[in-house]
Coordinates of C-alpha atoms in Angstrom, one line a residue:
X144 CA 21.8 -19.4 -24.8
X145 CA 19.9 -20.2 -21.7
X146 CA 19.4 -17.6 -19.0
X147 CA 21.4 -18.7 -15.9
X148 CA 18.8 -17.3 -13.5
X149 CA 15.6 -17.7 -15.5
X150 CA 14.1 -19.8 -12.7
X151 CA 14.4 -16.8 -10.3
X152 CA 12.2 -14.6 -12.4
X153 CA 9.2 -13.4 -10.4
X154 CA 5.7 -14.7 -11.3
X155 CA 3.3 -12.2 -12.8
X156 CA 2.1 -10.5 -9.5
X157 CA -0.5 -8.4 -11.2
X158 CA -2.6 -11.5 -12.0
X159 CA -3.2 -12.1 -8.3
X160 CA -3.5 -8.4 -7.4
X161 CA -2.0 -9.0 -4.0
X162 CA 0.5 -6.9 -2.2
X163 CA 1.9 -3.4 -2.6
X164 CA 2.8 -2.6 -6.3
X165 CA 5.6 -0.4 -5.1
X166 CA 7.2 -3.4 -3.2
X167 CA 6.9 -5.4 -6.4
X168 CA 8.5 -2.6 -8.4
X169 CA 11.5 -2.4 -5.9
X170 CA 11.8 -6.2 -5.9
X171 CA 11.9 -6.2 -9.7
X172 CA 14.7 -3.6 -9.7
X173 CA 16.7 -5.7 -7.2
X174 CA 16.2 -8.8 -9.3
X175 CA 17.5 -7.1 -12.4
X176 CA 20.5 -5.8 -10.5
X177 CA 21.3 -9.4 -9.3
X178 CA 20.9 -10.7 -12.8
X179 CA 23.2 -8.1 -14.2
X180 CA 25.9 -9.0 -11.6
X181 CA 25.7 -12.6 -12.7
X182 CA 25.7 -11.7 -16.4
X183 CA 28.6 -9.3 -15.8
X184 CA 30.9 -12.1 -14.6
X185 CA 29.8 -14.2 -17.6
X186 CA 30.4 -11.4 -20.0
X187 CA 33.8 -10.3 -18.8
X188 CA 34.9 -14.0 -18.6
X189 CA 34.2 -14.4 -22.3
X190 CA 35.7 -11.1 -23.2
X191 CA 39.0 -12.0 -21.5
X192 CA 38.8 -15.4 -23.3
X193 CA 38.4 -13.5 -26.6
X194 CA 41.3 -11.2 -25.9
X195 CA 43.6 -14.1 -24.9
X196 CA 42.6 -16.0 -28.0
X197 CA 43.3 -13.0 -30.2
X198 CA 46.6 -12.4 -28.5
X199 CA 47.6 -16.0 -29.0
X200 CA 46.6 -15.9 -32.6
X201 CA 48.6 -12.8 -33.3
X202 CA 51.6 -14.1 -31.3
X203 CA 51.5 -17.4 -33.2
X204 CA 51.4 -15.5 -36.5
X205 CA 54.3 -13.4 -35.5
X206 CA 56.3 -16.5 -34.4
X207 CA 55.7 -18.1 -37.8
X208 CA 56.6 -14.9 -39.6
X209 CA 59.9 -14.8 -37.5
X210 CA 60.8 -18.3 -38.4
X211 CA 60.2 -17.5 -42.1
X212 CA 62.3 -14.4 -41.9
X213 CA 65.1 -16.3 -40.1
X214 CA 65.3 -18.7 -42.9
X215 CA 65.2 -15.9 -45.5
X216 CA 67.9 -13.7 -43.9
X217 CA 70.1 -16.5 -42.6
X218 CA 69.7 -16.0 -38.9
X219 CA 70.1 -12.2 -38.6
X220 CA 69.4 -11.8 -34.9
X221 CA 68.6 -8.1 -35.1
X222 CA 65.8 -8.7 -37.7
X223 CA 64.4 -11.6 -35.8
X224 CA 64.5 -9.5 -32.6
X225 CA 62.6 -6.6 -34.2
X226 CA 60.0 -9.0 -35.6
X227 CA 59.5 -10.5 -32.1
X228 CA 59.1 -7.0 -30.6
X229 CA 56.6 -6.0 -33.3
X230 CA 54.7 -9.3 -32.7
X231 CA 54.5 -8.7 -29.0
X232 CA 53.3 -5.2 -29.5
X233 CA 50.7 -6.2 -31.9
X234 CA 49.7 -9.1 -29.7
X235 CA 48.9 -6.6 -27.0
X236 CA 47.7 -3.6 -29.0
X237 CA 45.3 -5.4 -31.4
X238 CA 43.2 -7.2 -28.8
X239 CA 43.0 -4.1 -26.6
X240 CA 41.9 -2.0 -29.5
X241 CA 39.4 -4.7 -30.5
X242 CA 38.1 -5.0 -27.0
X243 CA 37.8 -1.2 -26.6
X244 CA 35.9 -0.6 -29.8
X245 CA 33.9 -3.7 -29.3
X246 CA 32.8 -2.6 -25.8
X247 CA 31.9 0.8 -27.1
X248 CA 29.9 -0.6 -30.0
X249 CA 28.2 -3.1 -27.6
X250 CA 27.3 -0.4 -25.2
X251 CA 25.8 1.8 -28.0
X252 CA 23.7 -1.2 -29.2
X253 CA 22.7 -2.6 -25.8
X254 CA 22.0 0.7 -23.9
X255 CA 18.7 1.5 -25.8
X256 CA 17.5 -2.1 -25.3
X257 CA 18.4 -1.8 -21.6
X258 CA 16.3 1.4 -21.4
X259 CA 13.4 -0.3 -23.2
X260 CA 13.5 -3.4 -21.0
X261 CA 13.5 -1.2 -17.9
X262 CA 10.5 0.8 -19.2
X263 CA 8.7 -2.5 -20.0
X264 CA 9.2 -3.7 -16.5
X265 CA 7.9 -0.4 -15.1
X266 CA 4.9 -0.5 -17.4
X267 CA 4.2 -4.1 -16.4
X268 CA 4.2 -2.9 -12.7
X269 CA 1.6 -0.3 -13.6
X270 CA 3.7 2.8 -14.1
X271 CA 2.7 4.0 -17.6
X272 CA 4.3 7.4 -17.1
X273 CA 7.8 6.0 -17.7
X274 CA 9.5 7.1 -21.0
X275 CA 12.5 5.8 -22.9
X276 CA 15.4 8.3 -23.7
X277 CA 15.5 8.8 -27.4
X278 CA 19.1 8.4 -28.3
X279 CA 20.1 9.4 -31.8
X280 CA 18.1 9.6 -35.0
X281 CA 18.6 6.0 -36.4
X282 CA 16.6 2.9 -36.0
X283 CA 17.0 2.8 -32.2
X284 CA 15.8 6.4 -31.9
X285 CA 12.8 5.6 -34.1
X286 CA 12.1 2.5 -31.9
X287 CA 12.3 4.6 -28.7
X288 CA 10.0 7.2 -30.1
X289 CA 7.4 4.6 -31.2
X290 CA 7.7 3.0 -27.8
X291 CA 7.1 6.3 -26.0
X292 CA 4.1 7.1 -28.2
X293 CA 2.7 3.7 -27.4
X294 CA 3.1 4.3 -23.7
X295 CA 1.5 7.7 -24.0
X296 CA -1.5 6.2 -25.7
X297 CA -1.8 3.5 -23.1
X298 CA -1.5 6.1 -20.3
X299 CA -4.2 8.3 -21.9
X300 CA -6.5 5.3 -22.5
X301 CA -6.1 4.2 -18.9
X302 CA -6.9 7.6 -17.6
X303 CA -10.0 7.8 -19.8
X304 CA -11.1 4.4 -18.6
X305 CA -10.7 5.6 -15.0
X306 CA -12.8 8.7 -15.8
X307 CA -15.4 6.5 -17.5
X308 CA -15.6 4.2 -14.4
X309 CA -16.1 7.3 -12.2
X310 CA -18.8 8.7 -14.5
X311 CA -20.7 5.4 -14.7
X312 CA -20.5 5.0 -10.9
X313 CA -21.9 8.6 -10.5
X314 CA -24.7 8.0 -13.1
X315 CA -25.8 4.8 -11.4
X316 CA -25.5 6.2 -7.9
X317 CA -28.0 9.0 -8.5
X318 CA -31.0 7.0 -9.5
X319 CA -30.2 4.3 -6.9
X320 CA -30.2 6.9 -4.2
X321 CA -33.6 8.3 -5.4
X322 CA -35.1 4.8 -5.5
X323 CA -33.8 4.0 -2.1
X324 CA -35.0 7.3 -0.7
X325 CA -38.5 6.9 -2.1
X326 CA -38.9 3.4 -0.9
X327 CA -37.6 4.2 2.6
X328 CA -39.9 7.2 2.7
X329 CA -42.9 5.0 1.8
X330 CA -41.9 2.4 4.4
X331 CA -41.5 5.0 7.1
X332 CA -44.8 6.7 6.3
X333 CA -43.2 9.9 5.0
X334 CA -44.6 9.3 1.5
X335 CA -47.9 7.7 0.7
X336 CA -47.8 4.7 -1.5
X337 CA -49.8 6.5 -4.3
X338 CA -49.3 6.4 -8.0
X339 CA -47.3 9.6 -8.0
X340 CA -44.5 8.3 -5.8
X341 CA -44.5 4.9 -7.4
X342 CA -44.3 6.4 -10.9
X343 CA -41.4 8.5 -9.9
X344 CA -39.6 5.5 -8.5
X345 CA -40.5 3.4 -11.6
X346 CA -39.0 6.2 -13.8
X347 CA -35.7 6.0 -12.0
X348 CA -35.6 2.2 -12.6
X349 CA -36.2 2.9 -16.3
X350 CA -33.2 5.3 -16.2
X351 CA -31.1 2.6 -14.7
X352 CA -32.2 0.1 -17.3
X353 CA -31.2 2.6 -20.1
X354 CA -27.8 3.1 -18.5
X355 CA -27.2 -0.7 -18.3
X356 CA -28.3 -1.1 -21.9
X357 CA -25.9 1.7 -23.0
X358 CA -23.0 0.0 -21.2
X359 CA -23.9 -3.3 -22.9
X360 CA -24.1 -1.6 -26.4
X361 CA -20.7 0.0 -25.7
X362 CA -19.1 -3.3 -24.7
X363 CA -20.5 -5.0 -27.9
X364 CA -19.3 -2.1 -30.1
X365 CA -15.8 -2.3 -28.7
X366 CA -15.7 -6.1 -29.2
X367 CA -16.9 -5.7 -32.8
X368 CA -20.0 -7.8 -32.1
X369 CA -22.7 -5.1 -32.2
X370 CA -25.5 -6.3 -34.5
X371 CA -26.7 -3.8 -37.1
X372 CA -30.2 -4.1 -38.6
X373 CA -29.8 -2.1 -41.8
X374 CA -32.9 -0.7 -43.6
X375 CA -33.8 2.4 -45.6
X376 CA -34.2 5.3 -43.2
X377 CA -35.9 8.5 -44.2
X378 CA -33.7 11.4 -43.0
X379 CA -36.5 13.9 -42.7
X380 CA -38.6 11.6 -40.5
X381 CA -35.5 10.8 -38.4
X382 CA -34.7 14.4 -37.7
X383 CA -38.4 15.2 -36.9
X384 CA -38.6 12.3 -34.4
X385 CA -35.5 13.3 -32.6
X386 CA -36.5 16.9 -32.4
X387 CA -40.0 15.9 -31.1
X388 CA -38.5 13.6 -28.4
X389 CA -36.4 16.5 -27.0
X390 CA -39.0 19.3 -27.4
X391 CA -40.1 19.1 -23.8
X392 CA -36.6 19.5 -22.4
X393 CA -35.8 22.3 -24.9
X394 CA -39.0 24.2 -23.9
X395 CA -38.2 23.8 -20.2
X396 CA -34.7 25.3 -20.8
X397 CA -36.0 28.1 -23.0
X398 CA -34.2 26.8 -26.1
X399 CA -35.6 26.7 -29.6
X400 CA -35.2 23.3 -31.1
X401 CA -36.4 22.4 -34.6
X402 CA -35.4 20.3 -37.6
X403 CA -34.8 21.7 -41.1
X404 CA -36.2 19.2 -43.6
X405 CA -33.9 18.7 -46.7
X406 CA -35.2 20.2 -50.0
X407 CA -35.1 16.8 -51.7
X408 CA -36.1 13.5 -50.0
X409 CA -33.1 11.8 -48.5
X410 CA -32.7 8.2 -47.3
X411 CA -29.8 6.1 -46.2
X412 CA -29.4 2.3 -45.7
X413 CA -28.5 2.1 -42.0
X414 CA -29.5 1.0 -38.6
X415 CA -32.3 3.3 -37.6
X416 CA -31.9 2.7 -33.9
X417 CA -28.2 3.5 -33.9
X418 CA -28.7 6.6 -36.0
X419 CA -31.4 7.7 -33.5
X420 CA -29.0 7.0 -30.6
X421 CA -26.2 9.0 -32.2
X422 CA -28.4 12.0 -32.9
X423 CA -30.0 11.9 -29.5
X424 CA -26.5 12.0 -27.9
X425 CA -25.6 15.0 -30.0
X426 CA -28.8 16.9 -29.3
X427 CA -28.6 16.1 -25.6
X428 CA -25.0 17.5 -25.6
X429 CA -26.1 20.6 -27.5
X430 CA -29.0 21.3 -25.1
X431 CA -26.6 20.9 -22.2
X432 CA -24.2 23.5 -23.5
X433 CA -26.7 26.0 -25.0
X434 CA -27.9 28.8 -22.7
X435 CA -31.5 29.9 -22.3
X436 CA -32.7 31.8 -25.4
X437 CA -30.4 29.8 -27.7
X438 CA -31.2 27.6 -30.6
X439 CA -30.5 24.0 -31.7
X440 CA -31.1 23.1 -35.4
X441 CA -31.0 19.6 -37.0
X442 CA -30.5 19.5 -40.7
X443 CA -29.1 17.3 -43.5
X444 CA -27.5 17.8 -46.9
X445 CA -26.5 15.4 -49.6
X446 CA -22.8 15.3 -50.7
X447 CA -22.6 13.2 -53.9
X448 CA -23.1 9.6 -52.6
X449 CA -23.2 10.5 -48.9
X450 CA -25.6 12.3 -46.6
X451 CA -24.3 14.8 -44.0
X452 CA -26.4 15.2 -40.9
X453 CA -25.7 18.3 -38.9
X454 CA -26.6 19.4 -35.3
X455 CA -25.9 23.1 -34.8
X456 CA -26.3 25.0 -31.6
X457 CA -25.6 28.6 -30.4
X458 CA -23.7 27.4 -27.3
X459 CA -20.1 28.2 -26.4
X460 CA -18.7 25.6 -28.8
X461 CA -15.8 23.1 -28.4
X462 CA -12.5 24.5 -27.3
X463 CA -9.8 24.4 -30.0
X464 CA -7.5 22.3 -27.9
X465 CA -10.1 19.6 -27.6
X466 CA -10.9 19.3 -31.3
X467 CA -8.1 16.7 -32.0
X468 CA -9.7 14.4 -29.4
X469 CA -13.3 14.9 -30.5
X470 CA -13.7 11.2 -31.6
X471 CA -11.5 9.6 -29.0
X472 CA -13.3 7.2 -26.7
X473 CA -14.2 8.5 -23.3
X474 CA -12.6 11.9 -23.9
X475 CA -13.8 14.7 -21.7
X476 CA -12.6 18.2 -22.2

C-alpha cells in the first residue's frame, strides 16, 4: 500500500551538512506527527468499515437462522423474537470484542516498531545516545536489545573516532609549530641558518612524514587493502633490532631495556616491517608507562605451531576495567 504522504518526506539533510541539526530533529518529529494524524484517519476509517461489515455479516446470519427457525416451528413469534434479539446482541458484541482485542494486539505489535522507527530517526539525525525500551522477553524484546547494542557500539566507535581525530590533530600540530618557529627564528635572525637548526627542523619533517605514513597504513588496514610481504623472519634478530632502536630512549629515561633470545632458533613466515611496527608500538608504550629504574624485557616462546612474542615491563600495568577493550580500535583508557 502506498504511503499517502511519502512525497512530503524530508531529504537527507545530513548529506548537505547545512542548518542546525536540532532544527532538523524537531522538524522530523513534527513530520511524523502529521503523518500519524493522516494515517489515524485512514486506520479508523477501515476499522469502522471492518466493524460494520462484521455486524452486517452476523446480522444477516441471524436473519437467515430466524427464517429457518420460523419454518421449523411454524411461526412461533416468541422464538423468532428471541432469535432476533440474540442476533442483534451478537451483531453488536462480536464486532466490538473483535475490535477491542484487535486493537490491543495491534498496539502490542506496532508499539515496539514505533519505538525502533523513532530511534532510527533520532540516530539518523546524529543522536546515537537514544535507546529503545525493551518490552517483554520475546522476539521483539530480543530485537530491541540487539538494536540497543548496535547503537551502543556505534556511539562508542563515534566517540573513539572523535578522540582519534583530536589526537592526530595534536600530534601534527606539535611538529608543525616547531618547524614554523625554527623557520621564523631563522628569518628574523634569532637563529643562525647553521646545520644544527636546519637538522632540528628536518627531523620534525621526518616525524610528520612518519605520522602521515601511519595514517595511510591505518586507512589501508581498515579497508582490507594493506599489502603484506611475507618472508621468513628470525625472531631473535627481530627482538634484538627493536631493543637496539629504543636503547637510547631507555637509557635517557633510566630504564633497563633488553631482549631475551629464545633457547631454540625461532622463525615465522610474516611481514617483517609489520612485526617491527607492532613491537615498536608495544615497546614505546611500555617505556611511556615505566618509571625510572624500571625494566622492559622482550622475549619469545614457542607454543606448538605458534610463536608467542612478549613485551613485559615493570610499570603500573593496565587497569582491570580497560582489559576488555585492549584490542578495540582507538581505545584510550
